Amino acid sequence: MSTVEDLVKRIRIEGWCVVDGVIPPDEVVKVRDSLVATADGRPEDLENGRHAVRGIIAYDQAIAPYLSDDRILGVTEAFFGKHVRISMTTGVILHPGYPRTDKPGGGLHSDWPFGQGYDYSIPAPYPDAPLLLTSLWMLTPFTRGNGGTVLVPGSHRASNNPTGDSSLVPGTTHPSEIQAEGAPGSVLLFDSRTWHINGHNNSDENRMAIIARYAAWWFNLNPIVPGLSDFERDAANRGFRPDDVVPLTPEQYEALPERTRPLFHHIVIGQQVLPS
């Protein structure tokens, strides 16, 4: 089993790692079944063979106990210090036949805020510093045949990505790309600058995962949290309301495991500053 130090070193050098066995085998089935039940209850989230339940922690907390795993927090705190937060969560089911996207801007990319098409993106050339870590919690095997995530090792050190002015035409492959593989219960963890995209699910089974993005305590998440003034002002100007984050009610927050709550305290509805 890799140590936290080994995992941190690999992310610093290659941009990614796989943390094995975070969810025990007998428990990953429960998390997977819970995701399926949640997705089945939200048919509006299914589009062209990809079921993406955004803000899933507000609908389904089966993954919650594992989000504060010692190794995962050990890695995130090595990059960001204490008081790490989760910026957003998404449950994803890739159905058989779901392709690797080849439309402009939809191929290899970096996650928010590095993608150049996002609101509040960091303009390229962006600084060589990790700001967020993306995690994919494997609820089924990740293989080359079922759409395991495609990554370009070392791309986190680039100052741009294919959504901006890079040498790679959006929608094309990269000569150095690899596919992450792992058993159910493992976690793919990478610097959010790393170029990546889902692979083609060429199998006859669903490929399932839950995505959670970890951010430093000082990183401004207000523009993506509904109910906060930054979000509401820009939603009014845009004419639509992004749904990547679904705020938690106080009851949903209290239902989280005690160790996991601090990761989500910033999205609880109706927070007030208590008098000293």
PDB file of C-alpha atoms in Angstrom:
ATOM      1  CA  MET A   1       0.000   0.000   0.000  1.00  0.00           C
ATOM      2  CA  SER A   2       1.410   3.383  -1.002  1.00  0.00           C
ATOM      3  CA  THR A   3       2.120   5.856   1.771  1.00  0.00           C
ATOM      4  CA  VAL A   4       0.775   9.397   1.784  1.00  0.00           C
ATOM      5  CA  GLU A   5       4.296  10.603   0.994  1.00  0.00           C
ATOM      6  CA  ASP A   6       4.463   8.285  -2.045  1.00  0.00           C
ATOM      7  CA  LEU A   7       1.089   9.508  -3.317  1.00  0.00           C
ATOM      8  CA  VAL A   8       1.990  13.170  -2.861  1.00  0.00           C
ATOM      9  CA  LYS A   9       5.286  12.675  -4.684  1.00  0.00           C
ATOM     10  CA  ARG A  10       3.569  10.997  -7.617  1.00  0.00           C
ATOM     11  CA  ILE A  11       0.996  13.783  -7.948  1.00  0.00           C
ATOM     12  CA  ARG A  12       3.727  16.417  -7.799  1.00  0.00           C
ATOM     13  CA  ILE A  13       5.707  14.669 -10.555  1.00  0.00           C
ATOM     14  CA  GLU A  14       3.072  13.027 -12.775  1.00  0.00           C
ATOM     15  CA  GLY A  15      -0.076  14.903 -11.776  1.00  0.00           C
ATOM     16  CA  TRP A  16      -2.079  11.855 -10.707  1.00  0.00           C
ATOM     17  CA  CYS A  17      -2.188   8.670  -8.641  1.00  0.00           C
ATOM     18  CA  VAL A  18      -4.558   5.831  -7.740  1.00  0.00           C
ATOM     19  CA  VAL A  19      -5.231   5.234  -4.049  1.00  0.00           C
ATOM     20  CA  ASP A  20      -6.142   1.561  -3.701  1.00  0.00           C
ATOM     21  CA  GLY A  21      -8.808   0.096  -1.435  1.00  0.00           C
ATOM     22  CA  VAL A  22     -10.232   3.233   0.148  1.00  0.00           C
ATOM     23  CA  ILE A  23     -13.762   1.796   0.232  1.00  0.00           C
ATOM     24  CA  PRO A  24     -13.802  -1.837   1.479  1.00  0.00           C
ATOM     25  CA  PRO A  25     -15.102  -4.368  -1.089  1.00  0.00           C
ATOM     26  CA  ASP A  26     -18.178  -5.292   0.959  1.00  0.00           C
ATOM     27  CA  GLU A  27     -19.116  -1.617   1.332  1.00  0.00           C
ATOM     28  CA  VAL A  28     -18.501  -0.356  -2.196  1.00  0.00           C
ATOM     29  CA  VAL A  29     -21.521  -2.359  -3.381  1.00  0.00           C
ATOM     30  CA  LYS A  30     -23.766  -0.336  -1.066  1.00  0.00           C
ATOM     31  CA  VAL A  31     -22.386   2.957  -2.370  1.00  0.00           C
ATOM     32  CA  ARG A  32     -22.808   1.799  -5.968  1.00  0.00           C
ATOM     33  CA  ASP A  33     -26.372   0.608  -5.408  1.00  0.00           C
ATOM     34  CA  SER A  34     -27.191   3.896  -3.715  1.00  0.00           C
ATOM     35  CA  LEU A  35     -25.862   5.863  -6.699  1.00  0.00           C
ATOM     36  CA  VAL A  36     -27.956   3.752  -9.076  1.00  0.00           C
ATOM     37  CA  ALA A  37     -31.092   4.326  -6.992  1.00  0.00           C
ATOM     38  CA  THR A  38     -30.421   8.068  -6.834  1.00  0.00           C
ATOM     39  CA  ALA A  39     -29.785   8.293 -10.571  1.00  0.00           C
ATOM     40  CA  ASP A  40     -32.914   6.258 -11.349  1.00  0.00           C
ATOM     41  CA  GLY A  41     -34.906   8.807  -9.360  1.00  0.00           C
ATOM     42  CA  ARG A  42     -33.450  11.658 -11.408  1.00  0.00           C
ATOM     43  CA  PRO A  43     -34.044  10.786 -15.086  1.00  0.00           C
ATOM     44  CA  GLU A  44     -33.622  14.460 -15.980  1.00  0.00           C
ATOM     45  CA  ASP A  45     -29.882  14.071 -15.319  1.00  0.00           C
ATOM     46  CA  LEU A  46     -29.444  11.482 -18.106  1.00  0.00           C
ATOM     47  CA  GLU A  47     -28.131  12.869 -21.385  1.00  0.00           C
ATOM     48  CA  ASN A  48     -26.901  10.833 -24.350  1.00  0.00           C
ATOM     49  CA  GLY A  49     -25.770   7.853 -22.300  1.00  0.00           C
ATOM     50  CA  ARG A  50     -24.164   9.792 -19.459  1.00  0.00           C
ATOM     51  CA  HIS A  51     -26.006  10.121 -16.154  1.00  0.00           C
ATOM     52  CA  ALA A  52     -24.509  12.961 -14.108  1.00  0.00           C
ATOM     53  CA  VAL A  53     -26.124  13.727 -10.737  1.00  0.00           C
ATOM     54  CA  ARG A  54     -24.624  17.106  -9.847  1.00  0.00           C
ATOM     55  CA  GLY A  55     -24.484  18.027  -6.187  1.00  0.00           C
ATOM     56  CA  ILE A  56     -25.050  14.382  -5.308  1.00  0.00           C
ATOM     57  CA  ILE A  57     -24.093  14.836  -1.645  1.00  0.00           C
ATOM     58  CA  ALA A  58     -27.425  16.656  -1.187  1.00  0.00           C
ATOM     59  CA  TYR A  59     -29.346  13.638  -2.491  1.00  0.00           C
ATOM     60  CA  ASP A  60     -27.219  10.662  -1.509  1.00  0.00           C
ATOM     61  CA  GLN A  61     -24.731  10.505   1.361  1.00  0.00           C
ATOM     62  CA  ALA A  62     -23.584   6.906   0.975  1.00  0.00           C
ATOM     63  CA  ILE A  63     -20.128   8.098  -0.107  1.00  0.00           C
ATOM     64  CA  ALA A  64     -19.819  10.555   2.787  1.00  0.00           C
ATOM     65  CA  PRO A  65     -17.942   8.391   5.354  1.00  0.00           C
ATOM     66  CA  TYR A  66     -15.093   7.770   2.923  1.00  0.00           C
ATOM     67  CA  LEU A  67     -14.532  11.346   1.744  1.00  0.00           C
ATOM     68  CA  SER A  68     -12.576  12.014   4.956  1.00  0.00           C
ATOM     69  CA  ASP A  69     -10.396   8.897   4.643  1.00  0.00           C
ATOM     70  CA  ASP A  70      -6.988   9.296   6.307  1.00  0.00           C
ATOM     71  CA  ARG A  71      -4.988   8.802   3.122  1.00  0.00           C
ATOM     72  CA  ILE A  72      -7.150  11.106   1.012  1.00  0.00           C
ATOM     73  CA  LEU A  73      -7.078  13.898   3.586  1.00  0.00           C
ATOM     74  CA  GLY A  74      -3.388  13.254   4.154  1.00  0.00           C
ATOM     75  CA  VAL A  75      -2.692  13.942   0.489  1.00  0.00           C
ATOM     76  CA  THR A  76      -4.986  16.958   0.225  1.00  0.00           C
ATOM     77  CA  GLU A  77      -3.587  18.511   3.406  1.00  0.00           C
ATOM     78  CA  ALA A  78      -0.043  17.988   2.141  1.00  0.00           C
ATOM     79  CA  PHE A  79      -0.938  20.301  -0.737  1.00  0.00           C
ATOM     80  CA  PHE A  80      -3.356  22.725   0.917  1.00  0.00           C
ATOM     81  CA  GLY A  81      -2.847  22.548   4.672  1.00  0.00           C
ATOM     82  CA  LYS A  82      -5.663  22.036   7.161  1.00  0.00           C
ATOM     83  CA  HIS A  83      -9.312  23.016   6.667  1.00  0.00           C
ATOM     84  CA  VAL A  84      -9.660  21.526   3.174  1.00  0.00           C
ATOM     85  CA  ARG A  85     -13.111  21.851   1.590  1.00  0.00           C
ATOM     86  CA  ILE A  86     -14.937  19.938  -1.138  1.00  0.00           C
ATOM     87  CA  SER A  87     -15.985  22.338  -3.875  1.00  0.00           C
ATOM     88  CA  MET A  88     -18.463  20.074  -5.685  1.00  0.00           C
ATOM     89  CA  THR A  89     -19.647  16.462  -5.975  1.00  0.00           C
ATOM     90  CA  THR A  90     -21.097  14.584  -8.952  1.00  0.00           C
ATOM     91  CA  GLY A  91     -22.287  11.009  -9.370  1.00  0.00           C
ATOM     92  CA  VAL A  92     -21.486   9.732 -12.876  1.00  0.00           C
ATOM     93  CA  ILE A  93     -22.716   6.663 -14.726  1.00  0.00           C
ATOM     94  CA  LEU A  94     -21.334   6.061 -18.224  1.00  0.00           C
ATOM     95  CA  HIS A  95     -23.657   3.686 -20.052  1.00  0.00           C
ATOM     96  CA  PRO A  96     -22.381   1.093 -22.554  1.00  0.00           C
ATOM     97  CA  GLY A  97     -21.338   2.747 -25.790  1.00  0.00           C
ATOM     98  CA  TYR A  98     -20.822   6.196 -24.280  1.00  0.00           C
ATOM     99  CA  PRO A  99     -18.040   7.703 -26.391  1.00  0.00           C
ATOM    100  CA  ARG A 100     -14.968   9.678 -25.651  1.00  0.00           C
ATOM    101  CA  THR A 101     -16.201  13.175 -26.457  1.00  0.00           C
ATOM    102  CA  ASP A 102     -14.666  14.699 -29.579  1.00  0.00           C
ATOM    103  CA  LYS A 103     -16.579  17.968 -29.906  1.00  0.00           C
ATOM    104  CA  PRO A 104     -14.532  21.192 -29.689  1.00  0.00           C
ATOM    105  CA  GLY A 105     -13.674  21.966 -26.102  1.00  0.00           C
ATOM    106  CA  GLY A 106     -15.067  18.631 -24.930  1.00  0.00           C
ATOM    107  CA  GLY A 107     -11.956  16.532 -25.347  1.00  0.00           C
ATOM    108  CA  LEU A 108      -8.916  16.682 -23.118  1.00  0.00           C
ATOM    109  CA  HIS A 109      -9.375  19.487 -20.610  1.00  0.00           C
ATOM    110  CA  SER A 110      -8.498  20.724 -17.142  1.00  0.00           C
ATOM    111  CA  ASP A 111     -11.136  21.082 -14.442  1.00  0.00           C
ATOM    112  CA  TRP A 112     -12.533  24.345 -13.113  1.00  0.00           C
ATOM    113  CA  PRO A 113     -11.101  26.939 -12.706  1.00  0.00           C
ATOM    114  CA  PHE A 114      -8.413  26.129 -15.287  1.00  0.00           C
ATOM    115  CA  GLY A 115     -10.667  25.305 -18.251  1.00  0.00           C
ATOM    116  CA  GLN A 116     -10.718  28.414 -20.408  1.00  0.00           C
ATOM    117  CA  GLY A 117     -14.446  28.139 -21.160  1.00  0.00           C
ATOM    118  CA  TYR A 118     -15.568  28.327 -17.533  1.00  0.00           C
ATOM    119  CA  ASP A 119     -16.942  31.341 -15.754  1.00  0.00           C
ATOM    120  CA  TYR A 120     -14.330  32.605 -13.300  1.00  0.00           C
ATOM    121  CA  SER A 121     -11.575  30.684 -15.062  1.00  0.00           C
ATOM    122  CA  ILE A 122      -7.962  31.519 -14.314  1.00  0.00           C
ATOM    123  CA  PRO A 123      -6.649  33.001 -17.564  1.00  0.00           C
ATOM    124  CA  ALA A 124      -3.776  31.219 -19.244  1.00  0.00           C
ATOM    125  CA  PRO A 125      -0.897  31.196 -18.805  1.00  0.00           C
ATOM    126  CA  TYR A 126      -1.880  30.219 -15.270  1.00  0.00           C
ATOM    127  CA  PRO A 127       0.619  29.823 -12.416  1.00  0.00           C
ATOM    128  CA  ASP A 128       2.404  26.572 -11.668  1.00  0.00           C
ATOM    129  CA  ALA A 129       0.632  25.886  -8.382  1.00  0.00           C
ATOM    130  CA  PRO A 130      -1.967  23.258  -7.387  1.00  0.00           C
ATOM    131  CA  LEU A 131      -5.252  24.857  -6.329  1.00  0.00           C
ATOM    132  CA  LEU A 132      -7.658  21.906  -6.383  1.00  0.00           C
ATOM    133  CA  LEU A 133      -7.428  18.109  -6.433  1.00  0.00           C
ATOM    134  CA  THR A 134     -10.021  16.090  -8.349  1.00  0.00           C
ATOM    135  CA  SER A 135     -10.994  12.647  -7.050  1.00  0.00           C
ATOM    136  CA  LEU A 136     -12.931   9.922  -8.848  1.00  0.00           C
ATOM    137  CA  TRP A 137     -14.222   7.243  -6.494  1.00  0.00           C
ATOM    138  CA  MET A 138     -14.392   4.029  -8.514  1.00  0.00           C
ATOM    139  CA  LEU A 139     -17.623   2.150  -7.836  1.00  0.00           C
ATOM    140  CA  THR A 140     -17.029  -0.283 -10.699  1.00  0.00           C
ATOM    141  CA  PRO A 141     -13.716  -1.351 -12.212  1.00  0.00           C
ATOM    142  CA  PHE A 142     -11.955   1.316 -14.266  1.00  0.00           C
ATOM    143  CA  THR A 143     -10.455  -0.330 -17.352  1.00  0.00           C
ATOM    144  CA  ARG A 144      -9.313   0.604 -20.819  1.00  0.00           C
ATOM    145  CA  GLY A 145     -12.426  -1.039 -22.189  1.00  0.00           C
ATOM    146  CA  ASN A 146     -15.125   0.599 -20.068  1.00  0.00           C
ATOM    147  CA  GLY A 147     -14.169   4.259 -20.184  1.00  0.00           C
ATOM    148  CA  GLY A 148     -11.472   4.535 -17.532  1.00  0.00           C
ATOM    149  CA  THR A 149     -10.350   8.150 -17.290  1.00  0.00           C
ATOM    150  CA  VAL A 150      -7.775   9.240 -19.876  1.00  0.00           C
ATOM    151  CA  LEU A 151      -4.922  11.363 -18.469  1.00  0.00           C
ATOM    152  CA  VAL A 152      -1.813  13.059 -19.819  1.00  0.00           C
ATOM    153  CA  PRO A 153       0.936  12.581 -17.197  1.00  0.00           C
ATOM    154  CA  GLY A 154       2.876  15.740 -16.482  1.00  0.00           C
ATOM    155  CA  SER A 155       0.337  18.036 -18.121  1.00  0.00           C
ATOM    156  CA  HIS A 156      -0.406  19.668 -14.761  1.00  0.00           C
ATOM    157  CA  ARG A 157       2.848  21.596 -15.169  1.00  0.00           C
ATOM    158  CA  ALA A 158       1.709  23.200 -18.422  1.00  0.00           C
ATOM    159  CA  SER A 159       0.475  26.791 -18.293  1.00  0.00           C
ATOM    160  CA  ASN A 160      -2.499  26.088 -20.579  1.00  0.00           C
ATOM    161  CA  ASN A 161      -4.707  23.207 -21.705  1.00  0.00           C
ATOM    162  CA  PRO A 162      -6.571  22.176 -24.871  1.00  0.00           C
ATOM    163  CA  THR A 163      -9.561  24.372 -24.009  1.00  0.00           C
ATOM    164  CA  GLY A 164      -7.273  27.362 -24.499  1.00  0.00           C
ATOM    165  CA  ASP A 165      -4.378  28.157 -26.778  1.00  0.00           C
ATOM    166  CA  SER A 166      -2.413  24.901 -26.645  1.00  0.00           C
ATOM    167  CA  SER A 167      -0.665  22.904 -29.339  1.00  0.00           C
ATOM    168  CA  LEU A 168      -3.282  20.128 -29.156  1.00  0.00           C
ATOM    169  CA  VAL A 169      -6.426  20.561 -31.234  1.00  0.00           C
ATOM    170  CA  PRO A 170      -9.515  19.929 -29.042  1.00  0.00           C
ATOM    171  CA  GLY A 171     -10.966  16.505 -29.737  1.00  0.00           C
ATOM    172  CA  THR A 172      -7.686  14.851 -30.706  1.00  0.00           C
ATOM    173  CA  THR A 173      -5.574  12.361 -28.783  1.00  0.00           C
ATOM    174  CA  HIS A 174      -2.271  13.080 -27.089  1.00  0.00           C
ATOM    175  CA  PRO A 175       0.751  10.845 -27.761  1.00  0.00           C
ATOM    176  CA  SER A 176       1.533  10.567 -24.035  1.00  0.00           C
ATOM    177  CA  GLU A 177      -1.974   9.875 -22.756  1.00  0.00           C
ATOM    178  CA  ILE A 178      -2.735   6.855 -20.581  1.00  0.00           C
ATOM    179  CA  GLN A 179      -5.891   5.401 -19.034  1.00  0.00           C
ATOM    180  CA  ALA A 180      -6.316   5.075 -15.293  1.00  0.00           C
ATOM    181  CA  GLU A 181      -7.278   1.593 -14.141  1.00  0.00           C
ATOM    182  CA  GLY A 182      -8.345   0.378 -10.727  1.00  0.00           C
ATOM    183  CA  ALA A 183     -10.603  -1.888  -8.716  1.00  0.00           C
ATOM    184  CA  PRO A 184     -13.910  -0.806  -7.171  1.00  0.00           C
ATOM    185  CA  GLY A 185     -13.220   1.125  -3.988  1.00  0.00           C
ATOM    186  CA  SER A 186     -10.060   2.744  -5.327  1.00  0.00           C
ATOM    187  CA  VAL A 187      -9.746   6.495  -5.876  1.00  0.00           C
ATOM    188  CA  LEU A 188      -8.198   8.272  -8.840  1.00  0.00           C
ATOM    189  CA  LEU A 189      -6.740  11.497  -7.438  1.00  0.00           C
ATOM    190  CA  PHE A 190      -5.181  14.187  -9.612  1.00  0.00           C
ATOM    191  CA  ASP A 191      -4.145  17.817  -9.746  1.00  0.00           C
ATOM    192  CA  SER A 192      -7.146  19.532 -11.356  1.00  0.00           C
ATOM    193  CA  ARG A 193      -4.841  21.123 -13.938  1.00  0.00           C
ATOM    194  CA  THR A 194      -4.078  17.662 -15.369  1.00  0.00           C
ATOM    195  CA  TRP A 195      -5.461  17.150 -18.879  1.00  0.00           C
ATOM    196  CA  HIS A 196      -8.083  14.409 -18.835  1.00  0.00           C
ATOM    197  CA  ILE A 197     -11.305  13.066 -20.387  1.00  0.00           C
ATOM    198  CA  ASN A 198     -13.473   9.976 -19.988  1.00  0.00           C
ATOM    199  CA  GLY A 199     -12.567   7.054 -22.203  1.00  0.00           C
ATOM    200  CA  HIS A 200     -14.977   5.240 -24.520  1.00  0.00           C
ATOM    201  CA  ASN A 201     -17.153   2.721 -22.666  1.00  0.00           C
ATOM    202  CA  ASN A 202     -16.779  -0.120 -25.121  1.00  0.00           C
ATOM    203  CA  SER A 203     -18.116  -2.682 -22.622  1.00  0.00           C
ATOM    204  CA  ASP A 204     -21.612  -3.992 -21.975  1.00  0.00           C
ATOM    205  CA  GLU A 205     -21.754  -2.633 -18.403  1.00  0.00           C
ATOM    206  CA  ASN A 206     -22.022   0.773 -16.766  1.00  0.00           C
ATOM    207  CA  ARG A 207     -18.876   2.502 -15.543  1.00  0.00           C
ATOM    208  CA  MET A 208     -19.729   4.300 -12.289  1.00  0.00           C
ATOM    209  CA  ALA A 209     -17.929   6.799 -10.088  1.00  0.00           C
ATOM    210  CA  ILE A 210     -18.469   9.705  -7.742  1.00  0.00           C
ATOM    211  CA  ILE A 211     -16.418  12.836  -8.358  1.00  0.00           C
ATOM    212  CA  ALA A 212     -15.372  15.113  -5.497  1.00  0.00           C
ATOM    213  CA  ARG A 213     -13.059  18.083  -5.876  1.00  0.00           C
ATOM    214  CA  TYR A 214     -10.969  19.171  -2.888  1.00  0.00           C
ATOM    215  CA  ALA A 215      -9.973  22.824  -2.501  1.00  0.00           C
ATOM    216  CA  ALA A 216      -7.759  24.830  -0.180  1.00  0.00           C
ATOM    217  CA  TRP A 217      -9.526  26.716   2.616  1.00  0.00           C
ATOM    218  CA  TRP A 218      -8.557  30.043   1.068  1.00  0.00           C
ATOM    219  CA  PHE A 219      -9.823  29.302  -2.447  1.00  0.00           C
ATOM    220  CA  ASN A 220     -12.909  31.383  -3.281  1.00  0.00           C
ATOM    221  CA  LEU A 221     -15.864  29.037  -3.900  1.00  0.00           C
ATOM    222  CA  ASN A 222     -18.575  31.692  -3.497  1.00  0.00           C
ATOM    223  CA  PRO A 223     -19.239  32.082  -7.252  1.00  0.00           C
ATOM    224  CA  ILE A 224     -20.405  28.451  -7.546  1.00  0.00           C
ATOM    225  CA  VAL A 225     -22.593  28.242  -4.412  1.00  0.00           C
ATOM    226  CA  PRO A 226     -26.288  29.093  -4.979  1.00  0.00           C
ATOM    227  CA  GLY A 227     -27.676  31.515  -2.435  1.00  0.00           C
ATOM    228  CA  LEU A 228     -24.466  33.494  -2.052  1.00  0.00           C
ATOM    229  CA  SER A 229     -24.358  36.976  -3.537  1.00  0.00           C
ATOM    230  CA  ASP A 230     -21.552  36.260  -6.022  1.00  0.00           C
ATOM    231  CA  PHE A 231     -23.488  33.359  -7.516  1.00  0.00           C
ATOM    232  CA  GLU A 232     -26.881  35.077  -7.517  1.00  0.00           C
ATOM    233  CA  ARG A 233     -25.597  38.259  -9.149  1.00  0.00           C
ATOM    234  CA  ASP A 234     -23.894  36.398 -11.963  1.00  0.00           C
ATOM    235  CA  ALA A 235     -26.759  33.939 -12.434  1.00  0.00           C
ATOM    236  CA  ALA A 236     -29.050  36.915 -13.015  1.00  0.00           C
ATOM    237  CA  ASN A 237     -26.626  38.377 -15.545  1.00  0.00           C
ATOM    238  CA  ARG A 238     -26.191  35.040 -17.352  1.00  0.00           C
ATOM    239  CA  GLY A 239     -29.856  34.172 -17.397  1.00  0.00           C
ATOM    240  CA  PHE A 240     -29.320  30.624 -16.080  1.00  0.00           C
ATOM    241  CA  ARG A 241     -28.342  28.941 -12.829  1.00  0.00           C
ATOM    242  CA  PRO A 242     -25.476  26.418 -12.917  1.00  0.00           C
ATOM    243  CA  ASP A 243     -26.265  23.361 -10.805  1.00  0.00           C
ATOM    244  CA  ASP A 244     -22.808  21.954 -10.049  1.00  0.00           C
ATOM    245  CA  VAL A 245     -23.337  22.691  -6.341  1.00  0.00           C
ATOM    246  CA  VAL A 246     -26.542  21.979  -4.412  1.00  0.00           C
ATOM    247  CA  PRO A 247     -26.501  23.607  -0.952  1.00  0.00           C
ATOM    248  CA  LEU A 248     -27.189  21.381   2.049  1.00  0.00           C
ATOM    249  CA  THR A 249     -29.961  21.942   4.539  1.00  0.00           C
ATOM    250  CA  PRO A 250     -28.858  22.008   8.184  1.00  0.00           C
ATOM    251  CA  GLU A 251     -30.497  18.581   8.575  1.00  0.00           C
ATOM    252  CA  GLN A 252     -28.527  17.129   5.660  1.00  0.00           C
ATOM    253  CA  TYR A 253     -25.340  18.607   7.071  1.00  0.00           C
ATOM    254  CA  GLU A 254     -25.939  17.126  10.533  1.00  0.00           C
ATOM    255  CA  ALA A 255     -26.572  13.721   8.926  1.00  0.00           C
ATOM    256  CA  LEU A 256     -23.005  13.664   7.588  1.00  0.00           C
ATOM    257  CA  PRO A 257     -20.351  11.807   9.592  1.00  0.00           C
ATOM    258  CA  GLU A 258     -18.743  14.182  12.071  1.00  0.00           C
ATOM    259  CA  ARG A 259     -15.338  14.008  10.414  1.00  0.00           C
ATOM    260  CA  THR A 260     -16.804  14.729   6.969  1.00  0.00           C
ATOM    261  CA  ARG A 261     -18.885  17.773   7.963  1.00  0.00           C
ATOM    262  CA  PRO A 262     -16.047  20.329   7.796  1.00  0.00           C
ATOM    263  CA  LEU A 263     -15.589  19.483   4.117  1.00  0.00           C
ATOM    264  CA  PHE A 264     -19.077  20.853   3.407  1.00  0.00           C
ATOM    265  CA  HIS A 265     -19.735  23.519   6.031  1.00  0.00           C
ATOM    266  CA  HIS A 266     -19.389  26.268   3.411  1.00  0.00           C
ATOM    267  CA  ILE A 267     -22.501  25.134   1.476  1.00  0.00           C
ATOM    268  CA  VAL A 268     -24.973  24.851   4.367  1.00  0.00           C
ATOM    269  CA  ILE A 269     -28.117  26.934   3.858  1.00  0.00           C
ATOM    270  CA  GLY A 270     -28.776  29.780   6.287  1.00  0.00           C
ATOM    271  CA  GLN A 271     -25.355  30.053   7.895  1.00  0.00           C
ATOM    272  CA  GLN A 272     -25.026  32.875  10.377  1.00  0.00           C
ATOM    273  CA  VAL A 273     -22.055  34.402  12.143  1.00  0.00           C
ATOM    274  CA  LEU A 274     -22.519  33.720  15.838  1.00  0.00           C
ATOM    275  CA  PRO A 275     -21.657  36.444  18.359  1.00  0.00           C
ATOM    276  CA  SER A 276     -18.395  35.933  20.208  1.00  0.00           C
TER     277      SER A 276
END
